[in-house]
Short mmCIF file of C-alpha atoms in Angstrom, two decimals:
data_model
loop_
_atom_site.label_atom_id
_atom_site.label_comp_id
_atom_site.label_asym_id
_atom_site.label_seq_id
_atom_site.Cartn_x
_atom_site.Cartn_y
_atom_site.Cartn_z
CA UNK A 817 8.16 -18.22 19.56
CA UNK A 818 8.06 -19.26 16.02
CA UNK A 819 8.08 -16.46 13.31
CA UNK A 820 5.37 -16.80 10.18
CA UNK A 821 3.73 -14.58 8.29
CA UNK A 822 0.05 -15.30 9.25
CA UNK A 823 -2.84 -14.66 7.03
CA UNK A 824 -6.98 -14.12 6.74
CA UNK A 825 -9.13 -15.19 4.10
CA UNK A 826 -12.70 -15.05 3.52
CA UNK A 827 -14.70 -17.71 1.26
CA UNK A 828 -11.82 -20.81 1.55
CA UNK A 829 -13.78 -23.62 1.31
CA UNK A 830 -14.38 -23.90 -2.43
CA UNK A 831 -12.33 -23.77 -5.33
CA UNK A 832 -9.52 -20.62 -5.73
CA UNK A 833 -10.39 -19.71 -2.18
CA UNK A 834 -9.54 -22.81 -0.63
CA UNK A 835 -6.66 -23.96 -2.94
CA UNK A 836 -4.97 -21.06 -1.11
CA UNK A 837 -5.83 -21.68 1.48
CA UNK A 838 -4.32 -24.73 1.11
CA UNK A 839 -0.74 -22.68 -0.65
CA UNK A 840 -0.65 -20.79 2.69
CA UNK A 841 -0.42 -23.96 4.67
CA UNK A 842 1.35 -25.44 2.27
CA UNK A 843 4.34 -22.23 2.66
CA UNK A 844 4.03 -21.79 6.85
CA UNK A 845 1.40 -19.00 6.50
CA UNK A 846 -0.85 -19.02 10.35
CA UNK A 847 -4.48 -19.42 8.50
CA UNK A 848 -7.00 -18.13 10.44
CA UNK A 849 -9.88 -18.62 7.52
CA UNK A 850 -14.07 -16.80 7.28
CA UNK A 851 -16.09 -19.03 4.83
CA UNK A 852 -19.60 -20.33 5.62
CA UNK A 853 -18.50 -24.33 5.00
CA UNK A 854 -15.01 -25.50 7.06
CA UNK A 855 -12.12 -28.05 5.42
CA UNK A 856 -11.54 -31.38 7.08
CA UNK A 857 -9.01 -32.02 3.83
CA UNK A 858 -7.84 -28.07 4.75
CA UNK A 859 -7.78 -28.72 9.06
CA UNK A 860 -5.44 -32.19 8.42
CA UNK A 861 -2.69 -30.51 5.89
CA UNK A 862 -2.21 -27.97 8.65
CA UNK A 863 -2.25 -30.18 11.62
CA UNK A 864 0.83 -32.42 9.28
CA UNK A 865 2.72 -29.37 8.88
CA UNK A 866 2.07 -28.71 12.04
CA UNK A 867 0.99 -24.50 10.73
CA UNK A 868 -1.97 -22.99 13.07
CA UNK A 869 -4.41 -22.39 11.45
CA UNK A 870 -8.27 -21.72 12.49
CA UNK A 871 -11.48 -22.13 10.45
CA UNK A 872 -14.52 -20.02 11.24
CA UNK A 873 -17.84 -21.24 9.99
CA UNK A 874 -19.42 -17.59 8.95
CA UNK A 875 -21.63 -15.97 6.83
CA UNK A 876 -20.76 -13.20 5.62
CA UNK A 877 -24.04 -12.24 4.88
CA UNK A 878 -24.04 -10.80 8.36
CA UNK A 879 -20.96 -8.53 7.86
CA UNK A 880 -21.23 -6.30 11.66
CA UNK A 881 -20.44 -10.37 13.70
CA UNK A 882 -18.03 -11.28 11.09
CA UNK A 883 -15.89 -8.04 11.90
CA UNK A 884 -16.36 -6.89 15.39
CA UNK A 885 -15.40 -11.19 15.31
CA UNK A 886 -12.15 -10.37 13.63
CA UNK A 887 -11.51 -7.06 15.23
CA UNK A 888 -11.91 -9.18 18.45
CA UNK A 889 -9.48 -11.74 17.79
CA UNK A 890 -6.08 -10.21 16.34
CA UNK A 891 -6.86 -7.28 19.54
CA UNK A 892 -6.34 -11.00 21.06
CA UNK A 893 -4.28 -12.39 19.51
CA UNK A 894 -1.00 -9.85 18.82
CA UNK A 895 1.53 -9.50 16.70
CA UNK A 896 4.10 -12.01 18.81
CA UNK A 897 5.43 -13.86 15.90
CA UNK A 898 3.85 -12.18 12.72
CA UNK A 899 6.42 -11.91 10.43
CA UNK A 900 3.94 -10.35 7.67
CA UNK A 901 0.11 -9.82 7.77
CA UNK A 902 -2.18 -10.51 5.22
CA UNK A 903 -6.79 -10.11 4.61
CA UNK A 904 -7.70 -11.82 1.85
CA UNK A 905 -10.75 -10.32 1.14
CA UNK A 906 -12.14 -13.62 -1.77
CA UNK A 907 -15.71 -14.77 -1.18
CA UNK A 908 -18.93 -13.42 -3.55
CA UNK A 909 -22.13 -14.56 -4.66
CA UNK A 910 -24.00 -13.78 -7.79
CA UNK A 911 -27.54 -13.85 -6.92
CA UNK A 912 -29.68 -15.16 -10.36
CA UNK A 913 -29.02 -14.41 -13.07
CA UNK A 914 -31.45 -12.38 -14.46
CA UNK A 915 -32.03 -8.97 -14.70
CA UNK A 916 -31.72 -6.39 -12.32
CA UNK A 917 -36.04 -5.90 -11.69
CA UNK A 918 -36.68 -10.29 -11.50
CA UNK A 919 -34.74 -10.92 -8.37
CA UNK A 920 -35.42 -11.33 -5.82
CA UNK A 921 -33.98 -8.15 -3.16
CA UNK A 922 -33.51 -10.30 -0.97
CA UNK A 923 -30.80 -11.81 -3.05
CA UNK A 924 -30.02 -8.77 -4.10
CA UNK A 925 -29.18 -8.17 -0.46
CA UNK A 926 -26.72 -10.39 0.50
CA UNK A 927 -24.94 -10.08 -3.18
CA UNK A 928 -23.85 -7.21 -2.10
CA UNK A 929 -23.90 -7.74 1.72
CA UNK A 930 -21.45 -10.92 1.03
CA UNK A 931 -19.62 -9.26 -1.73
CA UNK A 932 -18.67 -5.00 -1.00
CA UNK A 933 -20.25 -5.20 2.69
CA UNK A 934 -18.09 -7.70 4.31
CA UNK A 935 -14.67 -7.08 2.73
CA UNK A 936 -15.12 -3.03 3.42
CA UNK A 937 -15.74 -3.89 6.94
CA UNK A 938 -13.65 -6.25 7.38
CA UNK A 939 -10.39 -4.11 6.48
CA UNK A 940 -11.94 -1.66 8.42
CA UNK A 941 -12.26 -3.95 11.64
CA UNK A 942 -8.02 -4.95 10.51
CA UNK A 943 -6.74 -1.99 9.91
CA UNK A 944 -7.98 -0.88 13.44
CA UNK A 945 -6.82 -3.73 15.35
CA UNK A 946 -3.36 -3.48 13.45
CA UNK A 947 -3.13 0.18 13.69
CA UNK A 948 0.27 -0.33 15.53
CA UNK A 949 1.68 -3.39 14.48
CA UNK A 950 4.73 -2.68 12.81
CA UNK A 951 5.42 -5.79 10.28
CA UNK A 952 4.52 -5.16 6.47
CA UNK A 953 -0.05 -5.16 6.55
CA UNK A 954 -1.43 -6.03 3.73
CA UNK A 955 -4.81 -5.82 2.15
CA UNK A 956 -5.86 -8.29 -0.71
CA UNK A 957 -9.35 -7.41 -2.87
CA UNK A 958 -9.87 -10.37 -5.14
CA UNK A 959 -12.11 -8.21 -7.23
CA UNK A 960 -13.38 -9.30 -11.36
CA UNK A 961 -12.91 -7.75 -14.64
CA UNK A 962 -16.76 -7.40 -14.16
CA UNK A 963 -16.52 -4.98 -12.12
CA UNK A 964 -14.91 -3.09 -15.26
CA UNK A 965 -17.10 -4.01 -17.14
CA UNK A 966 -21.42 -4.37 -17.65
CA UNK A 967 -22.84 -7.03 -18.63
CA UNK A 968 -26.48 -7.17 -19.03
CA UNK A 969 -28.53 -9.56 -16.45
CA UNK A 970 -24.93 -8.91 -13.18
CA UNK A 971 -25.95 -5.67 -12.46
CA UNK A 972 -25.08 -7.11 -8.55
CA UNK A 973 -22.15 -8.82 -8.86
CA UNK A 974 -21.15 -5.97 -10.88
CA UNK A 975 -21.41 -3.41 -9.05
CA UNK A 976 -19.71 -5.12 -5.32
CA UNK A 977 -16.50 -5.82 -7.81
CA UNK A 978 -16.91 -2.65 -9.07
CA UNK A 979 -17.13 -0.78 -5.06
CA UNK A 980 -14.84 -3.04 -3.89
CA UNK A 981 -12.63 -1.40 -6.81
CA UNK A 982 -13.49 2.00 -6.00
CA UNK A 983 -13.33 1.69 -2.07
CA UNK A 984 -9.08 0.05 -2.05
CA UNK A 985 -8.46 4.09 -3.84
CA UNK A 986 -9.06 5.43 -1.13
CA UNK A 987 -7.87 2.48 0.59
CA UNK A 988 -4.21 3.33 -1.23
CA UNK A 989 -4.88 7.19 -1.02
CA UNK A 990 -5.43 7.18 3.52
CA UNK A 991 -2.99 3.81 3.84
CA UNK A 992 -0.17 6.06 2.03
CA UNK A 993 0.45 8.56 4.63
CA UNK A 994 -0.14 6.73 7.56
CA UNK A 995 3.51 5.70 9.22
CA UNK A 996 4.01 1.51 7.72
CA UNK A 997 0.44 1.83 5.50
CA UNK A 998 -1.39 -1.12 4.86
CA UNK A 999 -0.66 -1.82 1.09
CA UNK A 1000 -3.72 -2.50 0.04
CA UNK A 1001 -4.72 -3.80 -3.82
CA UNK A 1002 -8.11 -5.47 -5.89
CA UNK A 1003 -7.13 -7.90 -8.04
CA UNK A 1004 -8.98 -9.34 -10.78
CA UNK A 1005 -7.86 -13.24 -10.58
CA UNK A 1006 -8.77 -14.65 -14.58
CA UNK A 1007 -11.19 -16.34 -15.35
CA UNK A 1008 -11.18 -20.01 -13.72
CA UNK A 1009 -13.27 -22.65 -13.35
CA UNK A 1010 -15.16 -23.07 -10.41
CA UNK A 1011 -18.97 -23.74 -9.09
CA UNK A 1012 -19.54 -19.75 -10.47
CA UNK A 1013 -18.42 -20.32 -14.33
CA UNK A 1014 -20.87 -23.07 -13.59
CA UNK A 1015 -23.45 -20.78 -12.72
CA UNK A 1016 -22.74 -18.97 -15.73
CA UNK A 1017 -22.63 -21.44 -18.91
CA UNK A 1018 -26.28 -22.53 -16.70
CA UNK A 1019 -28.11 -19.58 -16.40
CA UNK A 1020 -31.32 -19.38 -18.99
CA UNK A 1021 -30.18 -18.09 -22.38
CA UNK A 1022 -32.79 -15.65 -22.73
CA UNK A 1023 -32.47 -14.10 -19.58
CA UNK A 1024 -29.03 -13.59 -19.75
CA UNK A 1025 -27.41 -12.73 -23.68
CA UNK A 1026 -23.54 -13.33 -23.32
CA UNK A 1027 -23.92 -17.10 -21.93
CA UNK A 1028 -22.27 -18.47 -24.94
CA UNK A 1029 -19.21 -16.35 -24.00
CA UNK A 1030 -19.08 -18.52 -21.39
CA UNK A 1031 -20.06 -21.32 -23.43
CA UNK A 1032 -17.05 -20.67 -25.06
CA UNK A 1033 -14.49 -19.99 -23.02
CA UNK A 1034 -14.93 -23.59 -21.82
CA UNK A 1035 -15.61 -25.61 -24.94
CA UNK A 1036 -12.37 -24.11 -26.15
CA UNK A 1037 -10.09 -24.72 -22.21
CA UNK A 1038 -9.60 -21.03 -21.88
CA UNK A 1039 -10.65 -21.70 -18.66
CA UNK A 1040 -7.47 -20.94 -15.72
CA UNK A 1041 -7.78 -24.14 -12.40
CA UNK A 1042 -8.80 -23.10 -9.60
CA UNK A 1043 -5.08 -24.30 -8.23
CA UNK A 1044 -3.34 -22.98 -10.93
CA UNK A 1045 -5.19 -18.77 -10.65
CA UNK A 1046 -3.94 -19.39 -6.92
CA UNK A 1047 -1.00 -19.88 -7.59
CA UNK A 1048 -1.12 -16.16 -9.30
CA UNK A 1049 -2.97 -14.31 -7.15
CA UNK A 1050 -0.77 -15.18 -4.43
CA UNK A 1051 2.30 -14.77 -6.59
CA UNK A 1052 1.11 -10.89 -7.24
CA UNK A 1053 0.09 -10.94 -2.64
CA UNK A 1054 4.47 -11.32 -3.02
CA UNK A 1055 5.63 -8.53 -5.20
CA UNK A 1056 7.80 -6.25 -4.31
CA UNK A 1057 5.19 -3.49 -6.56
CA UNK A 1058 2.54 -5.09 -4.46
CA UNK A 1059 0.26 -2.28 -3.51
CA UNK A 1060 2.15 0.70 -6.18
CA UNK A 1061 -1.51 -0.59 -8.38
CA UNK A 1062 -3.81 -0.24 -6.23
CA UNK A 1063 -6.39 -2.32 -9.13
CA UNK A 1064 -4.87 -4.57 -11.31
CA UNK A 1065 -5.26 -7.55 -13.64
CA UNK A 1066 -2.49 -10.05 -13.06
CA UNK A 1067 -3.68 -11.10 -16.83
CA UNK A 1068 -0.83 -7.81 -16.47
CA UNK A 1069 2.09 -8.87 -15.57
#
């Protein structure tokens, strides 16, 4: 049986997530993606490279279903041929950019389910299903500087990322006390030129006091491309000290 790393990745249909998926396939990782849409380009790249790649079309706003499916799949897949095992929680959404009291309750709930509840449930499923696996196991949560700095009209996104940081700290403490415990890290990837940045720059200035900062970063060429950001994140994942600091920023390298 071929020996290769196995990576599970959410939010892989566009932006940095798609770039990470493509780079992981190119590096020979068996890959499972969980996204609302699948990527024909990723499927073609994996087939051309002879790399196993499953793309699950799932809505992480229903995180219980996604977590149950992941746990069952891992139990069925088993550890045979896996040299290392990684879960990357990358998916996230920003609801309407406005003060908290002006955002639809359903949009708020969706942002928190995708951005916080889904990573927690998927991480729980991952750890439960693989507790007896003996290869290195890692969980990488893609956080944000906004999880560490408050911003008006960004309450849901800031709260989700702050929660992600703190639950990662808790899991790091838990896993440190287990035989072959997983290494975990919540990593801010820097400011990336994605659809999310376009959403921020296109907000109503009357509702979003910080819009000028985001417009300025774009105008000054300060945004990282999705491909470059993906490479930096995956390089961090491969560091020998990955998880030594459970909350980190690629810009601190």
